[in-house]
Amino acid sequence: IARRTMESPADKVSRPTALIVVDVQNDFFPPSGALAVAAGPSVLENVNKLLDSRLFDLVVLTQDDHPPNHVSFFTNNKGAQAFDILPIVVHDDAGVGHTINQVMWPPHCVTGTPGVDFH
């Protein structure tokens, strides 16, 4: 996982490395996460070892964060149940509407709640 080198005809070229840790947040962990992943805790030890290793030139942590009225929450779509798939219209940068199929999620990682915090 350390800095990788690539053989070139002239010499060895060192390439920068990055660690990207995606959405390790309270709402994705049992026992009380709103959208808990049962195996979530099994990754924590390795993630922490990697974060502590200082082997990476760049470390990025992503964070899921939604407003309470997010369109993908089933609670914001009358008659929807968690994990239903509903067609919704999204607009591109030109304002053109496109219909996509959206999973209706339980509210999770809502701005300002403990669920949005890193685990």
PDB file of C-alpha atoms in Angstrom:
ATOM      1  CA  ILE A   1       0.000   0.000   0.000  1.00  0.00           C
ATOM      2  CA  ALA A   2       3.032   2.256   0.314  1.00  0.00           C
ATOM      3  CA  ARG A   3       4.271   4.503  -2.472  1.00  0.00           C
ATOM      4  CA  ARG A   4       4.407   2.501  -5.685  1.00  0.00           C
ATOM      5  CA  THR A   5       7.164   2.700  -8.224  1.00  0.00           C
ATOM      6  CA  MET A   6       6.841   2.047 -11.915  1.00  0.00           C
ATOM      7  CA  GLU A   7       9.772   0.809 -13.950  1.00  0.00           C
ATOM      8  CA  SER A   8      10.551   2.973 -16.918  1.00  0.00           C
ATOM      9  CA  PRO A   9      13.348   2.434 -19.390  1.00  0.00           C
ATOM     10  CA  ALA A  10      15.311   5.324 -17.897  1.00  0.00           C
ATOM     11  CA  ASP A  11      14.629   5.040 -14.176  1.00  0.00           C
ATOM     12  CA  LYS A  12      12.072   4.414 -11.478  1.00  0.00           C
ATOM     13  CA  VAL A  13       9.275   6.982 -11.266  1.00  0.00           C
ATOM     14  CA  SER A  14       7.595   7.523  -7.906  1.00  0.00           C
ATOM     15  CA  ARG A  15       3.826   8.080  -8.063  1.00  0.00           C
ATOM     16  CA  PRO A  16       1.782   9.893  -5.410  1.00  0.00           C
ATOM     17  CA  THR A  17      -0.597   7.752  -3.381  1.00  0.00           C
ATOM     18  CA  ALA A  18      -4.026   8.496  -1.933  1.00  0.00           C
ATOM     19  CA  LEU A  19      -6.309   6.896   0.607  1.00  0.00           C
ATOM     20  CA  ILE A  20     -10.003   7.598   0.101  1.00  0.00           C
ATOM     21  CA  VAL A  21     -12.261   6.655   3.021  1.00  0.00           C
ATOM     22  CA  VAL A  22     -15.925   6.726   2.011  1.00  0.00           C
ATOM     23  CA  ASP A  23     -18.790   7.566   4.401  1.00  0.00           C
ATOM     24  CA  VAL A  24     -17.516   6.061   7.669  1.00  0.00           C
ATOM     25  CA  GLN A  25     -20.314   7.798   9.573  1.00  0.00           C
ATOM     26  CA  ASN A  26     -22.504   7.004  12.560  1.00  0.00           C
ATOM     27  CA  ASP A  27     -25.679   6.416  10.540  1.00  0.00           C
ATOM     28  CA  PHE A  28     -24.001   3.561   8.651  1.00  0.00           C
ATOM     29  CA  PHE A  29     -22.989   1.636  11.807  1.00  0.00           C
ATOM     30  CA  PRO A  30     -24.957  -0.622  14.135  1.00  0.00           C
ATOM     31  CA  PRO A  31     -26.529  -0.716  16.568  1.00  0.00           C
ATOM     32  CA  SER A  32     -28.394   2.553  16.102  1.00  0.00           C
ATOM     33  CA  GLY A  33     -27.419   3.854  12.656  1.00  0.00           C
ATOM     34  CA  ALA A  34     -30.406   4.851  10.543  1.00  0.00           C
ATOM     35  CA  LEU A  35     -28.982   2.930   7.564  1.00  0.00           C
ATOM     36  CA  ALA A  36     -26.627   0.596   9.414  1.00  0.00           C
ATOM     37  CA  VAL A  37     -24.462  -1.860   7.492  1.00  0.00           C
ATOM     38  CA  ALA A  38     -24.074  -5.027   9.561  1.00  0.00           C
ATOM     39  CA  ALA A  39     -20.451  -5.561   8.492  1.00  0.00           C
ATOM     40  CA  GLY A  40     -19.536  -1.901   9.019  1.00  0.00           C
ATOM     41  CA  PRO A  41     -17.591  -2.395  12.245  1.00  0.00           C
ATOM     42  CA  SER A  42     -15.351  -4.972  10.556  1.00  0.00           C
ATOM     43  CA  VAL A  43     -13.692  -2.248   8.463  1.00  0.00           C
ATOM     44  CA  LEU A  44     -12.891   0.148  11.295  1.00  0.00           C
ATOM     45  CA  GLU A  45      -9.680  -1.496  12.484  1.00  0.00           C
ATOM     46  CA  ASN A  46      -8.200  -1.537   8.989  1.00  0.00           C
ATOM     47  CA  VAL A  47      -9.347   1.992   8.212  1.00  0.00           C
ATOM     48  CA  ASN A  48      -7.766   3.265  11.428  1.00  0.00           C
ATOM     49  CA  LYS A  49      -4.502   1.388  10.717  1.00  0.00           C
ATOM     50  CA  LEU A  50      -4.361   2.903   7.252  1.00  0.00           C
ATOM     51  CA  LEU A  51      -5.116   6.388   8.576  1.00  0.00           C
ATOM     52  CA  ASP A  52      -2.362   6.032  11.205  1.00  0.00           C
ATOM     53  CA  SER A  53       0.185   4.574   8.774  1.00  0.00           C
ATOM     54  CA  ARG A  54       1.214   7.848   7.130  1.00  0.00           C
ATOM     55  CA  LEU A  55       1.825   5.866   3.930  1.00  0.00           C
ATOM     56  CA  PHE A  56      -0.297   8.127   1.781  1.00  0.00           C
ATOM     57  CA  ASP A  57       0.477  11.472   0.226  1.00  0.00           C
ATOM     58  CA  LEU A  58      -3.185  12.441   0.356  1.00  0.00           C
ATOM     59  CA  VAL A  59      -5.995  11.275   2.644  1.00  0.00           C
ATOM     60  CA  VAL A  60      -9.592  12.097   1.727  1.00  0.00           C
ATOM     61  CA  LEU A  61     -12.625  11.385   3.907  1.00  0.00           C
ATOM     62  CA  THR A  62     -15.999  11.643   2.206  1.00  0.00           C
ATOM     63  CA  GLN A  63     -19.099  12.516   4.187  1.00  0.00           C
ATOM     64  CA  ASP A  64     -22.701  11.817   3.224  1.00  0.00           C
ATOM     65  CA  ASP A  65     -24.816  14.824   4.236  1.00  0.00           C
ATOM     66  CA  HIS A  66     -28.476  15.440   3.348  1.00  0.00           C
ATOM     67  CA  PRO A  67     -31.012  18.131   4.188  1.00  0.00           C
ATOM     68  CA  PRO A  68     -34.080  16.817   6.048  1.00  0.00           C
ATOM     69  CA  ASN A  69     -36.261  17.286   2.954  1.00  0.00           C
ATOM     70  CA  HIS A  70     -34.012  15.281   0.609  1.00  0.00           C
ATOM     71  CA  VAL A  71     -35.910  13.809  -2.359  1.00  0.00           C
ATOM     72  CA  SER A  72     -34.397  10.339  -1.829  1.00  0.00           C
ATOM     73  CA  PHE A  73     -35.902   9.908   1.661  1.00  0.00           C
ATOM     74  CA  PHE A  74     -39.023   7.761   1.595  1.00  0.00           C
ATOM     75  CA  THR A  75     -40.519   9.953   4.327  1.00  0.00           C
ATOM     76  CA  ASN A  76     -40.578  12.831   1.843  1.00  0.00           C
ATOM     77  CA  ASN A  77     -42.525  10.870  -0.791  1.00  0.00           C
ATOM     78  CA  LYS A  78     -46.178  10.189   0.025  1.00  0.00           C
ATOM     79  CA  GLY A  79     -46.960   6.477   0.090  1.00  0.00           C
ATOM     80  CA  ALA A  80     -43.342   5.401  -0.389  1.00  0.00           C
ATOM     81  CA  GLN A  81     -41.702   2.760   1.764  1.00  0.00           C
ATOM     82  CA  ALA A  82     -38.008   2.344   2.517  1.00  0.00           C
ATOM     83  CA  PHE A  83     -36.130   0.831  -0.437  1.00  0.00           C
ATOM     84  CA  ASP A  84     -38.931   1.381  -2.954  1.00  0.00           C
ATOM     85  CA  ILE A  85     -37.674   2.573  -6.332  1.00  0.00           C
ATOM     86  CA  LEU A  86     -39.586   5.550  -7.687  1.00  0.00           C
ATOM     87  CA  PRO A  87     -39.176   7.628 -10.832  1.00  0.00           C
ATOM     88  CA  ILE A  88     -38.158  11.192 -10.070  1.00  0.00           C
ATOM     89  CA  VAL A  89     -37.276  14.097 -12.326  1.00  0.00           C
ATOM     90  CA  VAL A  90     -33.848  15.679 -11.993  1.00  0.00           C
ATOM     91  CA  HIS A  91     -32.681  18.704 -13.934  1.00  0.00           C
ATOM     92  CA  ASP A  92     -29.325  19.066 -15.631  1.00  0.00           C
ATOM     93  CA  ASP A  93     -27.285  22.276 -15.758  1.00  0.00           C
ATOM     94  CA  ALA A  94     -29.317  23.475 -18.748  1.00  0.00           C
ATOM     95  CA  GLY A  95     -32.560  23.014 -16.808  1.00  0.00           C
ATOM     96  CA  VAL A  96     -33.671  20.019 -18.844  1.00  0.00           C
ATOM     97  CA  GLY A  97     -35.591  17.461 -16.799  1.00  0.00           C
ATOM     98  CA  HIS A  98     -34.641  13.787 -16.894  1.00  0.00           C
ATOM     99  CA  THR A  99     -36.496  10.939 -15.215  1.00  0.00           C
ATOM    100  CA  ILE A 100     -34.354   8.577 -13.171  1.00  0.00           C
ATOM    101  CA  ASN A 101     -35.197   5.660 -10.908  1.00  0.00           C
ATOM    102  CA  GLN A 102     -34.369   6.602  -7.316  1.00  0.00           C
ATOM    103  CA  VAL A 103     -34.110   4.278  -4.329  1.00  0.00           C
ATOM    104  CA  MET A 104     -36.166   5.611  -1.437  1.00  0.00           C
ATOM    105  CA  TRP A 105     -33.833   5.563   1.552  1.00  0.00           C
ATOM    106  CA  PRO A 106     -34.610   5.882   5.237  1.00  0.00           C
ATOM    107  CA  PRO A 107     -33.578   9.349   6.406  1.00  0.00           C
ATOM    108  CA  HIS A 108     -29.855   9.141   7.157  1.00  0.00           C
ATOM    109  CA  CYS A 109     -26.867  11.433   7.556  1.00  0.00           C
ATOM    110  CA  VAL A 110     -29.145  14.423   8.001  1.00  0.00           C
ATOM    111  CA  THR A 111     -27.328  17.741   8.365  1.00  0.00           C
ATOM    112  CA  GLY A 112     -26.871  18.717  12.005  1.00  0.00           C
ATOM    113  CA  THR A 113     -27.623  15.259  13.462  1.00  0.00           C
ATOM    114  CA  PRO A 114     -25.175  12.864  15.168  1.00  0.00           C
ATOM    115  CA  GLY A 115     -25.701  10.416  12.305  1.00  0.00           C
ATOM    116  CA  VAL A 116     -23.749  12.640   9.913  1.00  0.00           C
ATOM    117  CA  ASP A 117     -20.658  12.641  12.178  1.00  0.00           C
ATOM    118  CA  PHE A 118     -17.641  10.452  11.456  1.00  0.00           C
ATOM    119  CA  HIS A 119     -17.748   7.195  13.400  1.00  0.00           C
TER     120      HIS A 119
END
